[in-house]
XYZ file of C-alpha atoms in Angstrom:
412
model
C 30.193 41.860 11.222
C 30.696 39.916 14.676
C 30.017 36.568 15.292
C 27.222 37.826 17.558
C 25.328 39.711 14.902
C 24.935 37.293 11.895
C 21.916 37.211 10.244
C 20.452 33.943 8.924
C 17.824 33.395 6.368
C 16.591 29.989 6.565
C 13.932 28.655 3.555
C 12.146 25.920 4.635
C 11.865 25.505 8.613
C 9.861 22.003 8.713
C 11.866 18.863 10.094
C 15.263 20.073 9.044
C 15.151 23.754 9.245
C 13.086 24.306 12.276
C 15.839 22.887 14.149
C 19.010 24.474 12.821
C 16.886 27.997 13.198
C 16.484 27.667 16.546
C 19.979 26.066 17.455
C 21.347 28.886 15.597
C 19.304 31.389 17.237
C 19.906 29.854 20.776
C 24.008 30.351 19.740
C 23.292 34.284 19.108
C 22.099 34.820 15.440
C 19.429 36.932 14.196
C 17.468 34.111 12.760
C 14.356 34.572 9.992
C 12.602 31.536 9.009
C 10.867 31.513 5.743
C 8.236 29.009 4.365
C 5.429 29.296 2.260
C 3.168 26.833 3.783
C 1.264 28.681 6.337
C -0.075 25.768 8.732
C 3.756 25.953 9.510
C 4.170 29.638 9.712
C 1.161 29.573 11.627
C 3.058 26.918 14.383
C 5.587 28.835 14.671
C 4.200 32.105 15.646
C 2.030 30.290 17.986
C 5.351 28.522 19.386
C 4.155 25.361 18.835
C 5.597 21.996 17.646
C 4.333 20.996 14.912
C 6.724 17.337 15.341
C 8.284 16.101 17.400
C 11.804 16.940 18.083
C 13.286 16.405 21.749
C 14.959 19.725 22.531
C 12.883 21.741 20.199
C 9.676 23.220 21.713
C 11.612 24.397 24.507
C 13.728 26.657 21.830
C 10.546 27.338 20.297
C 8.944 28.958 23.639
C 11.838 31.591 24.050
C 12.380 31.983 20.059
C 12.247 35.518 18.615
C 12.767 34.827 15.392
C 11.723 36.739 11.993
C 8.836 34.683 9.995
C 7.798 35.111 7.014
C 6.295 33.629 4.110
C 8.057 35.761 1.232
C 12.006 34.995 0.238
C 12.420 38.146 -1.397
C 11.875 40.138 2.033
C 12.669 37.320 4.453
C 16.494 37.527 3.039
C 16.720 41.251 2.324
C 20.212 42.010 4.792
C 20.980 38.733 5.839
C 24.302 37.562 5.668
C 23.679 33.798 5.001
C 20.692 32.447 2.967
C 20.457 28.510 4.235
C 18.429 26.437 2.044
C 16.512 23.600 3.450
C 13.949 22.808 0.872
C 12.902 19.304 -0.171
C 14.368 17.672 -3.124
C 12.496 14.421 -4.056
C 12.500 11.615 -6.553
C 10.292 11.794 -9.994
C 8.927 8.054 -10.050
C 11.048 7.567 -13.174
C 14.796 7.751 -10.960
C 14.688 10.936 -11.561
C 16.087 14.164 -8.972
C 13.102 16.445 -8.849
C 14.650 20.062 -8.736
C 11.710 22.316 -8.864
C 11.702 23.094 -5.267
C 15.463 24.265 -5.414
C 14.517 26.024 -8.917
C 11.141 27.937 -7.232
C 13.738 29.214 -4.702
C 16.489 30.318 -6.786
C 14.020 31.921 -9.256
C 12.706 34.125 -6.114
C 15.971 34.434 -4.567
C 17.579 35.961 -7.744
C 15.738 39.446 -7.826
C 16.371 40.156 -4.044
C 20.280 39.131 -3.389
C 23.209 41.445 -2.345
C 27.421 41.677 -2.624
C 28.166 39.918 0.174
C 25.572 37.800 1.004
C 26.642 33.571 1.247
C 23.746 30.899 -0.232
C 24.406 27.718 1.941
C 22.811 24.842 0.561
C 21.918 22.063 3.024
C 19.012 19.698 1.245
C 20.482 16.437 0.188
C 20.829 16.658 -3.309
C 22.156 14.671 -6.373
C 25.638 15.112 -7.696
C 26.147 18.226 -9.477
C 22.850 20.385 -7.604
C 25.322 22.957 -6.178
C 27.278 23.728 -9.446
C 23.587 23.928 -10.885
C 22.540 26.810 -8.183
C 26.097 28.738 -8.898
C 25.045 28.786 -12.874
C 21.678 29.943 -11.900
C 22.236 32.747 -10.082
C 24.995 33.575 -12.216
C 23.159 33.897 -15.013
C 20.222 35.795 -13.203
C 21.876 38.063 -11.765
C 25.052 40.383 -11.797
C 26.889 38.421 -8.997
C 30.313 36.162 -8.852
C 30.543 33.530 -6.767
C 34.219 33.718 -5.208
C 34.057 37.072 -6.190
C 31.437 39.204 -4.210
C 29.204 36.348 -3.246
C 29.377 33.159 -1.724
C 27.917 29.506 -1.880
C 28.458 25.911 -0.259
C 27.120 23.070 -0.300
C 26.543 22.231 3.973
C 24.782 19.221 4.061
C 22.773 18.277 7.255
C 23.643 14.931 8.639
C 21.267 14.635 11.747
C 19.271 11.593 13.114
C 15.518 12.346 13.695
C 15.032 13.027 17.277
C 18.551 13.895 17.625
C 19.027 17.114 15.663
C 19.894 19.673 18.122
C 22.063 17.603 20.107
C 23.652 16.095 16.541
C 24.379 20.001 15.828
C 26.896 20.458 18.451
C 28.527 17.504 17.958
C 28.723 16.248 14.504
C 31.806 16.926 11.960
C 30.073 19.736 9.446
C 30.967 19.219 6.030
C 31.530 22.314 3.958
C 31.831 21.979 0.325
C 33.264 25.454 -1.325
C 35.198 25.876 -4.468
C 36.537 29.988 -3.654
C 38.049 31.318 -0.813
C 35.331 33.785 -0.295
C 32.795 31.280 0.365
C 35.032 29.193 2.900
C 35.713 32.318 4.620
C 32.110 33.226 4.969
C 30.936 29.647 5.633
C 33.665 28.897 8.040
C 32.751 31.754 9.920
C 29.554 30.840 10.371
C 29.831 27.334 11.189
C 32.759 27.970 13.951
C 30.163 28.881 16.115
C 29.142 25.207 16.416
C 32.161 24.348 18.172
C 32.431 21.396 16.168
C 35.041 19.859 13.765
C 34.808 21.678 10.335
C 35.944 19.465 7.056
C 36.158 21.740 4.182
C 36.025 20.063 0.590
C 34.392 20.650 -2.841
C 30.908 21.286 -3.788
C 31.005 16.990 -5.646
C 32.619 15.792 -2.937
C 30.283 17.111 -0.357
C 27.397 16.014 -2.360
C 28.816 12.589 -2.711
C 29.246 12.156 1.568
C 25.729 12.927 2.209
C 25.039 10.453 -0.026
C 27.109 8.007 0.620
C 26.147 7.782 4.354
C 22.460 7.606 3.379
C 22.914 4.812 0.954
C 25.552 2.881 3.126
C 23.341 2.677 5.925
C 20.214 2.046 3.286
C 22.390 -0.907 1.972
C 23.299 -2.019 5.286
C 20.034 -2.812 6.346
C 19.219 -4.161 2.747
C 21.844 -6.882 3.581
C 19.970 -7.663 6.914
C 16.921 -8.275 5.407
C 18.244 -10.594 2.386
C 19.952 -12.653 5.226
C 16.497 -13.187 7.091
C 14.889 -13.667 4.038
C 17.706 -16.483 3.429
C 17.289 -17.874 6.686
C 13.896 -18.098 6.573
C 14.392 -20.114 3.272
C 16.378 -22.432 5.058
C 14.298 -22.819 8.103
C 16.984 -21.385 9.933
C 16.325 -18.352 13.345
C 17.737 -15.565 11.647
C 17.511 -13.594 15.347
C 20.020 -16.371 16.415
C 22.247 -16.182 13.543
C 22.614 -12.708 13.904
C 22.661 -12.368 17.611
C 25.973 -15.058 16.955
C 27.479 -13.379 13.842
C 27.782 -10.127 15.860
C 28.643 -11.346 19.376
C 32.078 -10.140 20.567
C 33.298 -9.828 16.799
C 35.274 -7.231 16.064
C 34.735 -6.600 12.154
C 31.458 -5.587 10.854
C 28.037 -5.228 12.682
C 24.855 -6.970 11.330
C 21.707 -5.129 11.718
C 18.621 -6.678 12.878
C 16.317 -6.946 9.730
C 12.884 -4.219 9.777
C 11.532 -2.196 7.685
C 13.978 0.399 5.647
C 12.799 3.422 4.312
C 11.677 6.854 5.164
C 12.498 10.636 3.198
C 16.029 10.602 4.053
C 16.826 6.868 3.303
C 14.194 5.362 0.618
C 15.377 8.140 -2.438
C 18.975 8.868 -2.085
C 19.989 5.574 -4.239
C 18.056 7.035 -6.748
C 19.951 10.841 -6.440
C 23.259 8.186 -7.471
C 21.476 5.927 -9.747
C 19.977 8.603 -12.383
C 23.248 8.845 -14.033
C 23.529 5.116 -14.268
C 21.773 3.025 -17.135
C 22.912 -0.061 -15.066
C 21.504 -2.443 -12.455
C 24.035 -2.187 -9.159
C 24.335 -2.909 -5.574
C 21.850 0.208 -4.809
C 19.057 -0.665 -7.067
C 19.237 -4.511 -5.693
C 19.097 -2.789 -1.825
C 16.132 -0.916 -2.785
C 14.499 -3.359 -4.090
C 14.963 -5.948 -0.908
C 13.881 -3.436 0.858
C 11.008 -2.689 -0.886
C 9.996 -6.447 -1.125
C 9.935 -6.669 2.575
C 5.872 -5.813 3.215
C 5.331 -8.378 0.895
C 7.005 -10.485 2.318
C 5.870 -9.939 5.611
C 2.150 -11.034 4.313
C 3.363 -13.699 2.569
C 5.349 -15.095 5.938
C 2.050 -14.691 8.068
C -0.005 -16.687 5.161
C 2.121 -19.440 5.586
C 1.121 -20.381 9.082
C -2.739 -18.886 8.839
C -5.891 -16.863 6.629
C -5.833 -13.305 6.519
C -8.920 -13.042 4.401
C -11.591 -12.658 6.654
C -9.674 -12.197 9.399
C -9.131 -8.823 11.987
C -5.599 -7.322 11.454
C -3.439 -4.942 13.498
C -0.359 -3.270 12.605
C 1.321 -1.442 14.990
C 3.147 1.450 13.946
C 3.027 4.181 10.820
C 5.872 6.347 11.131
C 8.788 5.426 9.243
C 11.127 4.232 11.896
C 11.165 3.602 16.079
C 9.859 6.571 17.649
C 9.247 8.781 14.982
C 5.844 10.713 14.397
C 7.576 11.046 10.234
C 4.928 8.941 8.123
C 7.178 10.597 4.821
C 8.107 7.736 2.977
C 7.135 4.847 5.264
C 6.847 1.445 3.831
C 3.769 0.804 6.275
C 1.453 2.256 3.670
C 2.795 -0.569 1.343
C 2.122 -3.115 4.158
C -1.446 -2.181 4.668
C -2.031 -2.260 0.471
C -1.169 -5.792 0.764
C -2.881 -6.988 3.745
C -5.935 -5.398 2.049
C -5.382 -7.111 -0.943
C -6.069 -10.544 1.147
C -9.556 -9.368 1.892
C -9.334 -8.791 5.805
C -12.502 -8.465 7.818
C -10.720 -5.228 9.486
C -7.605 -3.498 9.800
C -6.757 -1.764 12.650
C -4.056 1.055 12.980
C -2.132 2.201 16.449
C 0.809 4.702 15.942
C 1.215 6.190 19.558
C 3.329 8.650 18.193
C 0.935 10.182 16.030
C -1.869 12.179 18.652
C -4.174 12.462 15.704
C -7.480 10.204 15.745
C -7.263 9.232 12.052
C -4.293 8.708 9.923
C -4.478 8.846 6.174
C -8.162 6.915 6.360
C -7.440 4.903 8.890
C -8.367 5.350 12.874
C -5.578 5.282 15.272
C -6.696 2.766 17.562
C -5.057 2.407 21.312
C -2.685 -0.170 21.264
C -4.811 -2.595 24.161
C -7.836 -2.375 21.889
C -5.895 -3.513 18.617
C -4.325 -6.312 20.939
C -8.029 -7.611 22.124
C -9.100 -7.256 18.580
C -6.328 -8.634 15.917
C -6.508 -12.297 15.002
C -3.275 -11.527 13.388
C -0.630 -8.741 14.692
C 2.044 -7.415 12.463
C 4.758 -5.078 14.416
C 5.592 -2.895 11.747
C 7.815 -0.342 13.605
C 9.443 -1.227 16.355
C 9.127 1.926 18.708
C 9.836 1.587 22.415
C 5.838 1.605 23.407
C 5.575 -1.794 21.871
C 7.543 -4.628 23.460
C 7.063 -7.515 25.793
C 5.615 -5.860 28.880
C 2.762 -4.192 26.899
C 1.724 -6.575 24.587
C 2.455 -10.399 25.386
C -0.122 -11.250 27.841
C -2.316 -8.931 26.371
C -2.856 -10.466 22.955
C -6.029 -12.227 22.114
C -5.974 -16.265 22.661
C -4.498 -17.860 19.682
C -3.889 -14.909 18.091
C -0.633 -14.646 15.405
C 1.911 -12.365 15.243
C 4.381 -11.445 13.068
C 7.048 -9.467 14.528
C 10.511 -8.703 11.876
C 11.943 -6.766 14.893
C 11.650 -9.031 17.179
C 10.646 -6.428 19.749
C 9.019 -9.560 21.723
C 12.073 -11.118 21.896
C 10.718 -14.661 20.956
C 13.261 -14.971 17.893
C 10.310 -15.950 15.574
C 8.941 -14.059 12.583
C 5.853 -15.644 12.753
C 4.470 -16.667 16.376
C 1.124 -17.945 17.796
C 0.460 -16.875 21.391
C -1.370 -19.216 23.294
């Protein structure tokens, strides 16, 4: 088997998988993408994006990859099986593993002696060791034996995933020499630094960087929500703190969430009956649309009153509405009785999102008697919306992406 003739099976090719099919395919693999969801099939044979992903849709035009929307023939003599599937939260801190159990159930009846399962969804502790008794028991195979499995997780920035793949440290979690062997075979064609542990361990990192960061930006938001207490410019404070100190970096304070950040406390915290640091980050960051209204009440009316809040997606730049916290936001603006809430997410080309219309950003700024910045992407900052707001209008900007240093602000 040379490097040059692997062939990957990858199950799921949305916003994780699509990319790592196509960087593997680009690097010489025979690459078959499987999904079941057939708008994305559908993209796919048509070569078309169906997100955004710089780097992608130019791997996409070229791609002659395998799709299809059945597991049992989509892996049928591929060497590696990469799983990609999504692994929510039940509302109850719960890991939700019916995805990874749908696949493993049709996996079971079509694997082979030498075949490697590499699974790359974030997961809670103890997933991987839950896949290895599964097939085990479904099937007539060994892991370490004539089989192989790891736990690879996938530690990309949105909008950064293809370049992140040739340059980030892979983590491979294995507990057999088989499976290193296999995986590390594999992943040396990345040409990037491989750091081989166990299957717990490599659980543990991808969670651990998820939650740190989630945490970090937990702590910036308590601090403005501190300063704010104390009258105090939490912009300034920071912008201080931060300035030409070596230890520690204070983020600016916005809103935290998203599918890879706003569940992975909870993938820690099921096993916990306890309240901790993680539960007390998600819940600051959580409180943070509310507070946001509350702020802007202080200073003026929203009932009755036009709104616009810029942005949907779940962080700057991203067309990702998963797990957003600017659904939350509008809940409670409506709750004050507005006269109209308007919506602009340039990101998004669609003319309605989720029942509201996506409404060009000069319109919203002619309209709003109030302004709330929810995301701070790079289309909304100083040149292209001070000056353009209407008279007297307020606006509350956590980001600070107008660079007046004030939460709330009037523009006169």
């Amino acid at each position: 088997m040379g490097y040059k003739n692997l062939k990957v099976s990858i199950i799921g090719i949305g916003r994780v998988g699509l990319p790592l099919a196509l960087f593997l395919e680009n690097l010489g693999c025979k690459v078959v993408g499987i999904d079941k969801d057939s708008e994305i099939l559908r993209d796919v044979r048509k070569k078309k994006m169906s997100f955004d992903e710089p780097g992608c849709a130019a791997l996409l035009k070229k791609t002659k990859m395998t799709i299809s929307p059945s597991i049992q023939s989509g892996v049928r003599g591929s060497d590696y099986i990469i799983i990609t599937v999504g692994t929510p939260l039940y509302n109850h801190i719960e890991s939700d593993l019916s995805y990874i159990k749908s696949v493993c159930t049709d996996l079971c009846g079509s694997l082979k002696e030498g075949q490697t399962i590499i699974l790359r969804s974030t997961v809670a502790p103890g997933t991987t060791s839950y896949l290895k008794n599964f097939v085990e028991d479904n099937t007539s195979l060994k892991i370490g034996k004539n089989f192989g499995l790891a736990f690879c997780p996938e530690r990309l920035a949105e909008n950064q995933a293809i370049e992140e793949l040739g340059l980030l440290p892979q983590i491979i979690g294995t507990e057999d020499n088989f499976s290193k062997n296999m995986t590390n075979k594999l992943f040396n064609l990345f040409g990037v630094e491989l750091l081989f542990t166990n299957y717990l361990s490599a659980e543990l990192i991808k969670l651990f960087n998820n939650v740190h960061r989630f945490t970090d930006f937990a702590v910036a938001n308590q601090f403005s929500v501190i300063a704010e207490k104390y009258n105090q410019n939490i912009y300034e404070i920071i912008n201080m703190a931060n300035k030409n100190y070596p230890r520690g970096h204070i983020p600016s304070p916005g809103l935290t969430a998203g599918t890879c950040l706003r569940k992975d406390f909870g993938l820690l915290n099921e096993s916990s009956s306890a309240p901790d640091l993680f539960l007390s980050a998600w819940k600051i960051n959580e409180h943070m649309p509310f507070h946001l209204v509350n702020s802007a009440k202080k200073y003026t009316k929203i009932r009755g009153k036009t709104i616009a809040v810029l942005g949907y997606g779940f962080k700057k730049n991203s067309d990702d509405i998963r797990d957003s916290l600017v659904p939350k936001l509008l809940r409670y603006i409506e709750r004050e009785v507005p006269k109209k809430v308007l919506l602009c997410e340039p990101n998004i080309p669609k003319k309605n999102i989720e029942g509201f219309k996506n409404t060009d950003l000069n319109s919203c700024l002619k309209k709003a008697d109030i302004i709330f910045i929810a995301i701070n992407h790079d289309a909304f900052n100083k040149e292209t919306i001070l000056g353009k707001i209407k008279k007297n209008a307020w606006c509350v900007d956590l980001w600070n992406v107008l660079g007046q240093k004030q939460l709330v602000l009037r523009y006169n």
